[in-house]
Short mmCIF file of C-alpha atoms and ligand atoms in Angstrom, two decimals:
data_model
loop_
_atom_site.label_atom_id
_atom_site.label_comp_id
_atom_site.label_asym_id
_atom_site.label_seq_id
_atom_site.Cartn_x
_atom_site.Cartn_y
_atom_site.Cartn_z
CA UNK R 1 49.67 2.53 -8.33
CA UNK R 2 47.53 -0.63 -8.45
CA UNK R 3 45.78 -1.54 -5.22
CA UNK R 4 46.85 -4.83 -3.54
CA UNK R 5 43.61 -6.47 -4.71
CA UNK R 6 44.23 -5.45 -8.33
CA UNK R 7 47.80 -6.61 -8.13
CA UNK R 8 46.65 -10.02 -6.84
CA UNK R 9 44.14 -10.33 -9.69
CA UNK R 10 46.87 -9.40 -12.13
CA UNK R 11 49.20 -12.05 -10.70
CA UNK R 12 46.48 -14.72 -10.72
CA UNK R 13 45.78 -13.94 -14.38
CA UNK R 14 49.47 -14.25 -15.25
CA UNK R 15 49.78 -17.56 -13.38
CA UNK R 16 46.65 -18.86 -15.10
CA UNK R 17 47.96 -17.94 -18.53
CA UNK R 18 51.34 -19.57 -17.84
CA UNK R 19 49.56 -22.76 -16.77
CA UNK R 20 47.37 -22.79 -19.89
CA UNK R 21 50.44 -22.24 -22.08
CA UNK R 22 52.15 -25.14 -20.31
CA UNK R 23 49.17 -27.45 -20.79
CA UNK R 24 48.95 -26.56 -24.47
CA UNK R 25 52.65 -27.03 -25.15
CA UNK R 26 53.34 -30.33 -23.30
CA UNK R 27 51.21 -32.72 -25.40
CA UNK R 28 52.49 -31.03 -28.53
CA UNK R 29 56.13 -31.72 -27.69
CA UNK R 30 55.28 -35.25 -26.68
CA UNK R 31 53.52 -35.88 -29.98
CA UNK R 32 56.54 -34.63 -31.88
CA UNK R 33 59.08 -36.53 -29.78
CA UNK R 34 57.35 -39.92 -29.72
CA UNK R 35 56.28 -42.20 -32.53
CA UNK R 36 53.27 -43.96 -31.05
CA UNK R 37 52.05 -45.80 -34.13
CA UNK R 38 51.80 -49.50 -33.37
CA UNK R 39 53.87 -51.97 -35.37
CA UNK R 40 53.48 -55.61 -36.26
CA UNK R 41 56.24 -57.54 -34.54
CA UNK R 42 57.64 -61.05 -34.49
CA UNK R 43 56.99 -62.94 -31.30
CA UNK R 44 58.05 -66.04 -29.39
CA UNK R 45 54.73 -65.99 -27.50
CA UNK R 46 52.74 -69.13 -28.36
CA UNK R 47 49.55 -67.07 -27.88
CA UNK R 48 50.69 -64.17 -30.06
CA UNK R 49 47.71 -62.80 -31.98
CA UNK R 50 45.21 -65.09 -30.21
CA UNK R 51 42.06 -62.97 -29.73
CA UNK R 52 41.00 -64.71 -26.48
CA UNK R 53 44.47 -64.33 -24.97
CA UNK R 54 44.64 -60.67 -25.99
CA UNK R 55 41.22 -59.97 -24.47
CA UNK R 56 42.08 -61.75 -21.22
CA UNK R 57 45.48 -60.04 -21.15
CA UNK R 58 43.96 -56.61 -21.60
CA UNK R 59 41.61 -57.22 -18.65
CA UNK R 60 44.51 -58.33 -16.47
CA UNK R 61 46.66 -55.41 -17.58
CA UNK R 62 43.96 -52.90 -16.70
CA UNK R 63 43.46 -54.56 -13.34
CA UNK R 64 47.03 -55.11 -12.15
CA UNK R 65 49.46 -53.05 -14.23
CA UNK R 66 47.69 -49.88 -15.33
CA UNK R 67 48.17 -48.00 -12.05
CA UNK R 68 51.92 -47.73 -12.63
CA UNK R 69 52.42 -48.45 -16.35
CA UNK R 70 49.55 -46.22 -17.46
CA UNK R 71 46.49 -46.49 -19.71
CA UNK R 72 48.69 -46.46 -22.81
CA UNK R 73 51.22 -48.89 -21.29
CA UNK R 74 53.87 -46.28 -22.05
CA UNK R 75 54.89 -45.98 -18.41
CA UNK R 76 53.13 -42.67 -17.90
CA UNK R 77 50.67 -42.76 -15.03
CA UNK R 78 49.51 -40.27 -12.43
CA UNK R 79 52.86 -40.91 -10.75
CA UNK R 80 54.65 -39.57 -13.82
CA UNK R 81 56.86 -41.54 -16.20
CA UNK R 82 58.75 -43.94 -13.97
CA UNK R 83 57.49 -47.48 -14.42
CA UNK R 84 58.91 -48.50 -17.76
CA UNK R 85 57.44 -48.10 -21.23
CA UNK R 86 55.89 -51.47 -22.05
CA UNK R 87 54.98 -50.44 -25.60
CA UNK R 88 58.73 -50.44 -26.22
CA UNK R 89 59.56 -53.56 -24.27
CA UNK R 90 62.61 -54.91 -26.07
CA UNK R 91 64.04 -57.71 -23.91
CA UNK R 92 61.97 -60.42 -25.56
CA UNK R 93 59.16 -62.71 -24.47
CA UNK R 94 61.23 -64.94 -22.14
CA UNK R 95 62.63 -61.97 -20.22
CA UNK R 96 59.14 -60.50 -19.94
CA UNK R 97 57.87 -63.63 -18.20
CA UNK R 98 60.92 -63.67 -15.91
CA UNK R 99 60.69 -59.97 -14.96
CA UNK R 100 56.94 -60.02 -14.33
CA UNK R 101 57.15 -63.24 -12.30
CA UNK R 102 60.03 -62.13 -10.07
CA UNK R 103 59.51 -58.34 -10.23
CA UNK R 104 62.28 -55.83 -9.62
CA UNK R 105 61.41 -55.32 -6.05
CA UNK R 106 64.14 -52.83 -5.18
CA UNK R 107 63.05 -50.62 -8.08
CA UNK R 108 59.35 -50.69 -7.26
CA UNK R 109 58.19 -53.37 -9.69
CA UNK R 110 56.21 -55.93 -7.67
CA UNK R 111 56.66 -59.69 -8.18
CA UNK R 112 53.52 -61.14 -9.76
CA UNK R 113 54.39 -64.84 -9.59
CA UNK R 114 52.25 -65.34 -6.48
CA UNK R 115 49.18 -63.57 -7.85
CA UNK R 116 49.16 -64.46 -11.53
CA UNK R 117 49.57 -67.81 -13.25
CA UNK R 118 52.07 -68.31 -16.06
CA UNK R 119 49.14 -68.40 -18.47
CA UNK R 120 47.86 -65.05 -17.25
CA UNK R 121 51.29 -63.44 -17.66
CA UNK R 122 51.46 -64.88 -21.20
CA UNK R 123 48.06 -63.30 -21.90
CA UNK R 124 49.31 -59.91 -20.71
CA UNK R 125 52.28 -60.31 -23.08
CA UNK R 126 49.89 -61.11 -25.94
CA UNK R 127 47.96 -57.92 -25.15
CA UNK R 128 51.10 -55.77 -24.92
CA UNK R 129 52.18 -56.91 -28.40
CA UNK R 130 49.05 -55.23 -29.75
CA UNK R 131 50.24 -51.84 -28.44
CA UNK R 132 53.89 -52.34 -29.41
CA UNK R 133 55.61 -49.44 -31.14
CA UNK R 134 58.85 -49.25 -33.10
CA UNK R 135 61.73 -50.58 -31.03
CA UNK R 136 59.70 -53.28 -29.29
CA UNK R 137 61.00 -56.85 -29.34
CA UNK R 138 58.95 -59.89 -28.33
CA UNK R 139 61.12 -62.59 -29.88
C1 HEC I 201 53.52 -50.47 -8.17
C2 HEC I 201 53.82 -50.07 -9.52
C3 HEC I 201 53.89 -51.14 -10.58
C4 HEC I 201 52.92 -52.04 -10.95
C5 HEC I 201 51.53 -52.20 -10.37
C6 HEC I 201 53.47 -52.81 -12.03
N1 HEC I 201 54.73 -52.38 -12.32
FE1 HEC I 201 55.94 -53.09 -13.81
N2 HEC I 201 57.40 -51.79 -13.24
C7 HEC I 201 57.29 -50.86 -12.24
C8 HEC I 201 58.52 -50.10 -12.16
C9 HEC I 201 58.82 -48.97 -11.21
C10 HEC I 201 59.38 -50.63 -13.17
C11 HEC I 201 60.79 -50.17 -13.51
C12 HEC I 201 61.78 -51.02 -12.76
C13 HEC I 201 63.19 -50.72 -13.21
O1 HEC I 201 63.54 -49.55 -13.35
O2 HEC I 201 63.95 -51.66 -13.43
C14 HEC I 201 58.63 -51.69 -13.81
C15 HEC I 201 59.15 -52.45 -14.82
C16 HEC I 201 58.45 -53.43 -15.50
C17 HEC I 201 58.98 -54.22 -16.59
C18 HEC I 201 60.38 -54.12 -17.14
C19 HEC I 201 60.42 -53.07 -18.21
C20 HEC I 201 61.74 -53.04 -18.95
O3 HEC I 201 61.82 -52.31 -19.96
O4 HEC I 201 62.69 -53.70 -18.56
C21 HEC I 201 57.97 -55.03 -17.02
C22 HEC I 201 58.03 -56.02 -18.15
C23 HEC I 201 56.81 -54.76 -16.19
N3 HEC I 201 57.16 -53.78 -15.27
C24 HEC I 201 55.60 -55.36 -16.33
C25 HEC I 201 54.53 -55.19 -15.46
C26 HEC I 201 53.28 -55.91 -15.58
C27 HEC I 201 52.95 -56.91 -16.67
C28 HEC I 201 52.50 -55.49 -14.55
C29 HEC I 201 51.12 -55.98 -14.18
C30 HEC I 201 50.97 -57.41 -13.95
C31 HEC I 201 53.26 -54.49 -13.80
N4 HEC I 201 54.48 -54.34 -14.39
C32 HEC I 201 52.79 -53.82 -12.69
C33 HEC I 201 56.20 -50.64 -11.43
C34 HEC I 201 55.02 -51.37 -11.46
#
């Protein structure tokens, strides 16, 4: 019969191995399930492709949006995947401006109209186009 101490060590080892197996398998499945290669897309954004706008937009994104929408803008943050995948934003440029300005307060998306100018929101859109994947629509 194993002593209680041995049994605890045994259990800890098992739990550790299960965790390692989980960590190894999750990114693998994600890589298989998701096509993350960026695509060139058509856009209604007047600043589409503008290097200054993209740079400014990236800065703003990483200041105001990253906490919920994640470092890859795919909606995966430390809170999990809940905030909307902006690499696959498909509602078009006009809707983007409207949603970001007014927010979706009841669903946890803050309204940014009071904090950001229209120009800043346009810059964020220009940045997000550069990380767009298949399925995105910015027309
Ligand atoms: C406090 C967390 C939080 C922050 C910060 C945040 N968002 Fe969101 N956002 C959300 C949530 C939650 C949703 C999903 C709302 C829903 O289900 O309709 C969302 C949805 C969106 C959508 C709609 C996505 C779609 O497919 O319809 C856009 C666009 C968006 N956010 C842009 C932004 C931008 C740009 C910023 C930064 C200026 C930002 N968000 C900051 C939480 C956040």
